PDB file of C-alpha atoms in Angstrom:
ATOM      1  CA  UNK A   1       0.000   0.000   0.000  1.00 63.00           C
ATOM      2  CA  UNK A   2       1.188   3.503  -0.794  1.00 72.00           C
ATOM      3  CA  UNK A   3       1.647   6.042   1.923  1.00 90.00           C
ATOM      4  CA  UNK A   4       3.880   8.348   3.895  1.00 92.00           C
ATOM      5  CA  UNK A   5       6.134   6.998   6.587  1.00 94.00           C
ATOM      6  CA  UNK A   6       7.599   9.163   9.293  1.00 94.00           C
ATOM      7  CA  UNK A   7      10.170   7.928  11.744  1.00 93.00           C
ATOM      8  CA  UNK A   8      10.770   7.799  14.556  1.00 92.00           C
ATOM      9  CA  UNK A   9       7.426   8.306  16.252  1.00 88.00           C
ATOM     10  CA  UNK A  10       9.130   9.751  19.328  1.00 90.00           C
ATOM     11  CA  UNK A  11      12.501  11.472  19.369  1.00 92.00           C
ATOM     12  CA  UNK A  12      14.511  13.069  22.129  1.00 90.00           C
ATOM     13  CA  UNK A  13      17.149  15.712  21.591  1.00 88.00           C
ATOM     14  CA  UNK A  14      19.908  16.792  23.903  1.00 89.00           C
ATOM     15  CA  UNK A  15      20.920  20.425  24.179  1.00 84.00           C
ATOM     16  CA  UNK A  16      23.117  21.487  21.279  1.00 86.00           C
ATOM     17  CA  UNK A  17      22.399  18.379  19.251  1.00 91.00           C
ATOM     18  CA  UNK A  18      21.164  18.146  15.694  1.00 94.00           C
ATOM     19  CA  UNK A  19      18.499  15.545  15.006  1.00 95.00           C
ATOM     20  CA  UNK A  20      16.984  14.382  11.741  1.00 96.00           C
ATOM     21  CA  UNK A  21      13.378  13.379  11.195  1.00 97.00           C
ATOM     22  CA  UNK A  22      12.678  11.006   8.371  1.00 97.00           C
ATOM     23  CA  UNK A  23       9.835  11.290   5.860  1.00 97.00           C
ATOM     24  CA  UNK A  24       9.465   8.775   3.040  1.00 97.00           C
ATOM     25  CA  UNK A  25       6.623   8.437   0.561  1.00 97.00           C
ATOM     26  CA  UNK A  26       5.952   5.835  -2.111  1.00 95.00           C
ATOM     27  CA  UNK A  27       3.062   7.699  -3.693  1.00 94.00           C
ATOM     28  CA  UNK A  28       5.196   9.198  -6.459  1.00 94.00           C
ATOM     29  CA  UNK A  29       4.266  12.655  -5.231  1.00 94.00           C
ATOM     30  CA  UNK A  30       6.246  15.636  -6.440  1.00 93.00           C
ATOM     31  CA  UNK A  31       5.513  17.996  -3.551  1.00 91.00           C
ATOM     32  CA  UNK A  32       6.449  17.374   0.063  1.00 94.00           C
ATOM     33  CA  UNK A  33       5.972  19.489   3.162  1.00 93.00           C
ATOM     34  CA  UNK A  34       7.055  19.756   6.771  1.00 95.00           C
ATOM     35  CA  UNK A  35       4.762  21.268   9.387  1.00 93.00           C
ATOM     36  CA  UNK A  36       5.185  21.928  13.062  1.00 91.00           C
ATOM     37  CA  UNK A  37       2.418  21.888  15.625  1.00 85.00           C
ATOM     38  CA  UNK A  38       2.626  23.375  19.102  1.00 83.00           C
ATOM     39  CA  UNK A  39       0.098  22.666  21.862  1.00 74.00           C
ATOM     40  CA  UNK A  40      -3.270  24.206  21.136  1.00 66.00           C
ATOM     41  CA  UNK A  41      -2.005  25.822  17.950  1.00 72.00           C
ATOM     42  CA  UNK A  42      -2.527  25.202  14.269  1.00 75.00           C
ATOM     43  CA  UNK A  43       0.065  23.800  11.928  1.00 84.00           C
ATOM     44  CA  UNK A  44       2.861  26.036  10.713  1.00 88.00           C
ATOM     45  CA  UNK A  45       4.842  25.402   7.554  1.00 89.00           C
ATOM     46  CA  UNK A  46       8.581  24.886   8.008  1.00 94.00           C
ATOM     47  CA  UNK A  47       9.820  23.913   4.545  1.00 95.00           C
ATOM     48  CA  UNK A  48       8.375  22.557   1.353  1.00 92.00           C
ATOM     49  CA  UNK A  49       9.661  21.063  -1.843  1.00 94.00           C
ATOM     50  CA  UNK A  50       7.857  20.916  -5.147  1.00 91.00           C
ATOM     51  CA  UNK A  51      10.489  18.976  -7.032  1.00 92.00           C
ATOM     52  CA  UNK A  52      13.658  17.009  -6.447  1.00 95.00           C
ATOM     53  CA  UNK A  53      16.725  19.089  -5.582  1.00 95.00           C
ATOM     54  CA  UNK A  54      14.634  22.153  -4.846  1.00 94.00           C
ATOM     55  CA  UNK A  55      12.984  23.407  -1.678  1.00 95.00           C
ATOM     56  CA  UNK A  56      11.672  26.645  -0.211  1.00 93.00           C
ATOM     57  CA  UNK A  57      11.400  28.106   3.259  1.00 93.00           C
ATOM     58  CA  UNK A  58       8.031  28.221   4.898  1.00 90.00           C
ATOM     59  CA  UNK A  59       6.855  30.497   7.671  1.00 86.00           C
ATOM     60  CA  UNK A  60       9.194  29.225  10.405  1.00 93.00           C
ATOM     61  CA  UNK A  61      12.304  27.865   8.691  1.00 96.00           C
ATOM     62  CA  UNK A  62      14.867  29.297  11.105  1.00 96.00           C
ATOM     63  CA  UNK A  63      16.725  26.563  12.951  1.00 96.00           C
ATOM     64  CA  UNK A  64      15.720  23.869  10.459  1.00 97.00           C
ATOM     65  CA  UNK A  65      17.245  22.432   7.300  1.00 97.00           C
ATOM     66  CA  UNK A  66      16.012  20.003   4.660  1.00 98.00           C
ATOM     67  CA  UNK A  67      17.218  18.151   1.599  1.00 98.00           C
ATOM     68  CA  UNK A  68      15.411  16.612  -1.353  1.00 98.00           C
ATOM     69  CA  UNK A  69      17.914  14.391  -3.085  1.00 97.00           C
ATOM     70  CA  UNK A  70      15.323  11.794  -3.979  1.00 97.00           C
ATOM     71  CA  UNK A  71      11.690  12.187  -4.919  1.00 97.00           C
ATOM     72  CA  UNK A  72      10.496   9.863  -2.195  1.00 97.00           C
ATOM     73  CA  UNK A  73      12.508  11.338   0.678  1.00 98.00           C
ATOM     74  CA  UNK A  74      12.354  14.712   2.436  1.00 98.00           C
ATOM     75  CA  UNK A  75      14.291  14.578   5.739  1.00 98.00           C
ATOM     76  CA  UNK A  76      14.084  17.453   8.191  1.00 98.00           C
ATOM     77  CA  UNK A  77      17.029  18.337  10.429  1.00 97.00           C
ATOM     78  CA  UNK A  78      16.332  20.235  13.607  1.00 96.00           C
ATOM     79  CA  UNK A  79      19.560  22.071  14.312  1.00 94.00           C
ATOM     80  CA  UNK A  80      20.977  23.361  17.578  1.00 90.00           C
ATOM     81  CA  UNK A  81      19.976  26.835  16.379  1.00 89.00           C
ATOM     82  CA  UNK A  82      16.325  25.925  16.954  1.00 90.00           C
ATOM     83  CA  UNK A  83      15.909  27.042  20.554  1.00 87.00           C
ATOM     84  CA  UNK A  84      12.431  25.666  21.069  1.00 90.00           C
ATOM     85  CA  UNK A  85      12.301  22.371  19.190  1.00 91.00           C
ATOM     86  CA  UNK A  86       9.763  20.552  21.350  1.00 91.00           C
ATOM     87  CA  UNK A  87       6.754  20.038  19.095  1.00 91.00           C
ATOM     88  CA  UNK A  88       4.889  17.609  16.914  1.00 90.00           C
ATOM     89  CA  UNK A  89       6.265  17.426  13.381  1.00 94.00           C
ATOM     90  CA  UNK A  90       4.090  16.366  10.496  1.00 93.00           C
ATOM     91  CA  UNK A  91       5.177  15.494   6.988  1.00 94.00           C
ATOM     92  CA  UNK A  92       2.799  15.685   4.047  1.00 92.00           C
ATOM     93  CA  UNK A  93       2.913  15.180   0.319  1.00 91.00           C
ATOM     94  CA  UNK A  94       0.786  15.617  -2.763  1.00 87.00           C
ATOM     95  CA  UNK A  95       1.082  14.861  -6.451  1.00 87.00           C
ATOM     96  CA  UNK A  96       0.641  18.406  -7.623  1.00 79.00           C
ATOM     97  CA  UNK A  97      -0.282  21.810  -6.314  1.00 71.00           C
ATOM     98  CA  UNK A  98      -3.987  21.257  -6.957  1.00 71.00           C
ATOM     99  CA  UNK A  99      -4.062  17.772  -5.491  1.00 76.00           C
ATOM    100  CA  UNK A 100      -5.066  16.544  -2.062  1.00 78.00           C
ATOM    101  CA  UNK A 101      -2.557  16.397   0.758  1.00 82.00           C
ATOM    102  CA  UNK A 102      -1.613  13.101   2.334  1.00 87.00           C
ATOM    103  CA  UNK A 103      -0.170  13.043   5.829  1.00 88.00           C
ATOM    104  CA  UNK A 104       2.337  10.950   7.717  1.00 90.00           C
ATOM    105  CA  UNK A 105       1.673   9.880  11.290  1.00 86.00           C
ATOM    106  CA  UNK A 106       4.028  12.462  12.748  1.00 90.00           C
ATOM    107  CA  UNK A 107       7.050  12.633  15.038  1.00 92.00           C
ATOM    108  CA  UNK A 108       6.928  13.993  18.573  1.00 91.00           C
ATOM    109  CA  UNK A 109      10.243  15.700  19.368  1.00 92.00           C
ATOM    110  CA  UNK A 110      11.178  16.514  22.941  1.00 91.00           C
ATOM    111  CA  UNK A 111      14.248  18.067  24.506  1.00 86.00           C
ATOM    112  CA  UNK A 112      16.038  16.240  27.304  1.00 82.00           C
TER     113      UNK A 112
ATOM    114  CA  UNK B   1      -5.333   5.131  19.362  1.00 66.00           C
ATOM    115  CA  UNK B   2      -7.113   8.252  18.290  1.00 71.00           C
ATOM    116  CA  UNK B   3      -8.812   8.338  14.911  1.00 83.00           C
ATOM    117  CA  UNK B   4     -10.846  10.695  12.788  1.00 89.00           C
ATOM    118  CA  UNK B   5     -13.467   9.806  10.224  1.00 93.00           C
ATOM    119  CA  UNK B   6     -14.709  12.222   7.631  1.00 94.00           C
ATOM    120  CA  UNK B   7     -17.858  10.928   5.977  1.00 91.00           C
ATOM    121  CA  UNK B   8     -17.874  11.630   2.280  1.00 89.00           C
ATOM    122  CA  UNK B   9     -14.652  12.142   0.383  1.00 89.00           C
ATOM    123  CA  UNK B  10     -16.554  14.439  -1.999  1.00 93.00           C
ATOM    124  CA  UNK B  11     -19.405  16.808  -1.217  1.00 96.00           C
ATOM    125  CA  UNK B  12     -21.154  18.899  -3.846  1.00 97.00           C
ATOM    126  CA  UNK B  13     -23.458  21.818  -3.045  1.00 97.00           C
ATOM    127  CA  UNK B  14     -25.021  24.627  -5.010  1.00 97.00           C
ATOM    128  CA  UNK B  15     -23.900  28.181  -4.487  1.00 97.00           C
ATOM    129  CA  UNK B  16     -25.935  29.669  -1.638  1.00 97.00           C
ATOM    130  CA  UNK B  17     -26.791  26.287  -0.126  1.00 97.00           C
ATOM    131  CA  UNK B  18     -25.862  25.031   3.302  1.00 97.00           C
ATOM    132  CA  UNK B  19     -22.454  23.415   3.643  1.00 98.00           C
ATOM    133  CA  UNK B  20     -22.172  20.466   6.036  1.00 98.00           C
ATOM    134  CA  UNK B  21     -18.934  18.516   6.291  1.00 98.00           C
ATOM    135  CA  UNK B  22     -18.961  15.672   8.765  1.00 97.00           C
ATOM    136  CA  UNK B  23     -16.255  14.696  11.200  1.00 96.00           C
ATOM    137  CA  UNK B  24     -16.386  12.021  13.890  1.00 95.00           C
ATOM    138  CA  UNK B  25     -13.565  11.122  16.218  1.00 91.00           C
ATOM    139  CA  UNK B  26     -12.745   8.325  18.581  1.00 87.00           C
ATOM    140  CA  UNK B  27     -11.765   9.355  22.040  1.00 73.00           C
ATOM    141  CA  UNK B  28     -11.861   8.381  25.655  1.00 68.00           C
ATOM    142  CA  UNK B  29     -10.682  11.802  26.805  1.00 71.00           C
ATOM    143  CA  UNK B  30     -11.679  15.312  25.781  1.00 70.00           C
ATOM    144  CA  UNK B  31      -9.935  16.112  22.534  1.00 81.00           C
ATOM    145  CA  UNK B  32      -8.675  19.194  20.794  1.00 85.00           C
ATOM    146  CA  UNK B  33     -10.303  19.404  17.383  1.00 88.00           C
ATOM    147  CA  UNK B  34      -9.314  21.319  14.283  1.00 90.00           C
ATOM    148  CA  UNK B  35     -10.617  22.003  10.824  1.00 94.00           C
ATOM    149  CA  UNK B  36      -8.115  22.877   8.110  1.00 93.00           C
ATOM    150  CA  UNK B  37      -8.733  23.959   4.551  1.00 92.00           C
ATOM    151  CA  UNK B  38      -6.527  23.489   1.528  1.00 87.00           C
ATOM    152  CA  UNK B  39      -7.412  25.757  -1.369  1.00 85.00           C
ATOM    153  CA  UNK B  40      -6.183  24.818  -4.861  1.00 79.00           C
ATOM    154  CA  UNK B  41      -2.529  25.671  -5.337  1.00 72.00           C
ATOM    155  CA  UNK B  42      -2.154  26.642  -1.689  1.00 75.00           C
ATOM    156  CA  UNK B  43      -1.021  25.073   1.571  1.00 74.00           C
ATOM    157  CA  UNK B  44      -3.032  24.230   4.655  1.00 82.00           C
ATOM    158  CA  UNK B  45      -4.857  26.958   6.514  1.00 86.00           C
ATOM    159  CA  UNK B  46      -6.465  26.666   9.928  1.00 88.00           C
ATOM    160  CA  UNK B  47     -10.195  27.319   9.740  1.00 93.00           C
ATOM    161  CA  UNK B  48     -11.059  26.903  13.395  1.00 92.00           C
ATOM    162  CA  UNK B  49     -10.237  24.915  16.500  1.00 88.00           C
ATOM    163  CA  UNK B  50     -11.977  23.586  19.588  1.00 87.00           C
ATOM    164  CA  UNK B  51      -9.957  23.600  22.794  1.00 79.00           C
ATOM    165  CA  UNK B  52     -12.578  22.869  25.505  1.00 75.00           C
ATOM    166  CA  UNK B  53     -14.053  26.347  25.668  1.00 74.00           C
ATOM    167  CA  UNK B  54     -17.369  27.081  23.939  1.00 83.00           C
ATOM    168  CA  UNK B  55     -18.802  24.097  22.091  1.00 88.00           C
ATOM    169  CA  UNK B  56     -19.773  26.219  19.102  1.00 94.00           C
ATOM    170  CA  UNK B  57     -16.644  27.498  17.447  1.00 93.00           C
ATOM    171  CA  UNK B  58     -16.614  30.226  14.834  1.00 94.00           C
ATOM    172  CA  UNK B  59     -13.865  30.293  12.269  1.00 93.00           C
ATOM    173  CA  UNK B  60     -12.793  32.278   9.282  1.00 92.00           C
ATOM    174  CA  UNK B  61     -14.805  32.817   6.094  1.00 93.00           C
ATOM    175  CA  UNK B  62     -18.152  32.250   7.812  1.00 96.00           C
ATOM    176  CA  UNK B  63     -17.494  28.664   8.862  1.00 97.00           C
ATOM    177  CA  UNK B  64     -18.364  27.257  12.248  1.00 97.00           C
ATOM    178  CA  UNK B  65     -18.287  23.883  13.947  1.00 97.00           C
ATOM    179  CA  UNK B  66     -20.048  22.432  16.947  1.00 94.00           C
ATOM    180  CA  UNK B  67     -18.440  20.011  19.355  1.00 92.00           C
ATOM    181  CA  UNK B  68     -20.951  17.342  20.412  1.00 92.00           C
ATOM    182  CA  UNK B  69     -19.458  15.071  23.005  1.00 88.00           C
ATOM    183  CA  UNK B  70     -22.411  12.663  23.051  1.00 90.00           C
ATOM    184  CA  UNK B  71     -22.050  12.104  19.324  1.00 92.00           C
ATOM    185  CA  UNK B  72     -18.233  12.403  19.249  1.00 92.00           C
ATOM    186  CA  UNK B  73     -18.687  14.768  16.344  1.00 94.00           C
ATOM    187  CA  UNK B  74     -17.277  18.074  15.179  1.00 95.00           C
ATOM    188  CA  UNK B  75     -19.143  18.833  11.962  1.00 97.00           C
ATOM    189  CA  UNK B  76     -18.239  21.914   9.936  1.00 98.00           C
ATOM    190  CA  UNK B  77     -21.005  24.134   8.588  1.00 98.00           C
ATOM    191  CA  UNK B  78     -21.537  27.306   6.624  1.00 98.00           C
ATOM    192  CA  UNK B  79     -25.028  28.710   6.009  1.00 97.00           C
ATOM    193  CA  UNK B  80     -24.427  29.754   2.411  1.00 97.00           C
ATOM    194  CA  UNK B  81     -21.784  28.303   0.116  1.00 97.00           C
ATOM    195  CA  UNK B  82     -19.699  30.540  -2.088  1.00 97.00           C
ATOM    196  CA  UNK B  83     -17.772  29.495  -5.160  1.00 96.00           C
ATOM    197  CA  UNK B  84     -14.545  30.405  -3.378  1.00 95.00           C
ATOM    198  CA  UNK B  85     -15.266  27.755  -0.727  1.00 96.00           C
ATOM    199  CA  UNK B  86     -14.363  24.988  -3.165  1.00 95.00           C
ATOM    200  CA  UNK B  87     -11.402  23.277  -1.549  1.00 93.00           C
ATOM    201  CA  UNK B  88     -10.246  20.233   0.400  1.00 92.00           C
ATOM    202  CA  UNK B  89     -11.235  20.229   4.083  1.00 94.00           C
ATOM    203  CA  UNK B  90      -9.478  18.231   6.763  1.00 93.00           C
ATOM    204  CA  UNK B  91     -10.627  17.456  10.281  1.00 93.00           C
ATOM    205  CA  UNK B  92      -7.919  16.703  12.847  1.00 89.00           C
ATOM    206  CA  UNK B  93      -7.830  15.625  16.485  1.00 85.00           C
ATOM    207  CA  UNK B  94      -5.188  15.750  19.173  1.00 79.00           C
ATOM    208  CA  UNK B  95      -4.901  15.218  22.912  1.00 70.00           C
ATOM    209  CA  UNK B  96      -2.695  16.396  25.721  1.00 58.00           C
ATOM    210  CA  UNK B  97      -2.834  20.074  24.871  1.00 50.00           C
ATOM    211  CA  UNK B  98      -2.673  19.567  21.165  1.00 46.00           C
ATOM    212  CA  UNK B  99       0.206  17.298  20.327  1.00 58.00           C
ATOM    213  CA  UNK B 100       0.137  14.286  18.056  1.00 69.00           C
ATOM    214  CA  UNK B 101      -2.321  15.403  15.433  1.00 77.00           C
ATOM    215  CA  UNK B 102      -4.303  12.784  13.570  1.00 82.00           C
ATOM    216  CA  UNK B 103      -5.998  13.826  10.364  1.00 87.00           C
ATOM    217  CA  UNK B 104      -9.120  12.529   8.708  1.00 89.00           C
ATOM    218  CA  UNK B 105      -8.999  11.540   5.075  1.00 87.00           C
ATOM    219  CA  UNK B 106     -10.276  14.871   3.843  1.00 91.00           C
ATOM    220  CA  UNK B 107     -13.458  15.984   2.068  1.00 93.00           C
ATOM    221  CA  UNK B 108     -13.374  17.777  -1.240  1.00 93.00           C
ATOM    222  CA  UNK B 109     -16.077  20.417  -1.391  1.00 96.00           C
ATOM    223  CA  UNK B 110     -17.359  21.352  -4.831  1.00 96.00           C
ATOM    224  CA  UNK B 111     -19.639  24.342  -5.293  1.00 97.00           C
ATOM    225  CA  UNK B 112     -21.912  24.478  -8.324  1.00 96.00           C
ATOM    226  CA  UNK B 113     -23.107  27.777  -9.751  1.00 94.00           C
TER     227      UNK B 113
END
């Protein structure tokens, strides 16, 4: 079955550490997205990519980095520059800009 | 595990008609509930959210949703549909002050002239 896989489900980060969240899709979707959700808040866009080897900053890109070396993969790195990384991170993808979004199951990141 | 069911992957209404998009959730604890909209060629936008305050929640663009605990529902309504309301609508649920969002499968709203 096609879908989006995010891993790990739970992740813990030490102070000053970079961590990478995985997002893989086998839906052959061109566009992929990373969102962040904080308690009681709506989703906020971190980064998105509409095609391989290209990506754009979203509303809250500071302290994050991404890569899109393969169509099916869009990993998100939370760097030490992100001072408040504790949140729920959601990956999404869609075939084209007018198509429906599909969501992964998310990763809960916490700081030790 | 929490889950969200959106009845009807496609809903079609005439311009000016009532919009009703259904969302049911599974829960053993009070949830936080959200409705998001995805307009063509755009990203997700938060329409409204329920966070245990008033059960009737008003959102942007004339939409509102009512939390009904007895029915475990959070249906989205708008009294009069406009052509610009045509979009994909997602219901989402989370617990523990809003972490770990789970989305429904989405409902595509089509508005006929």
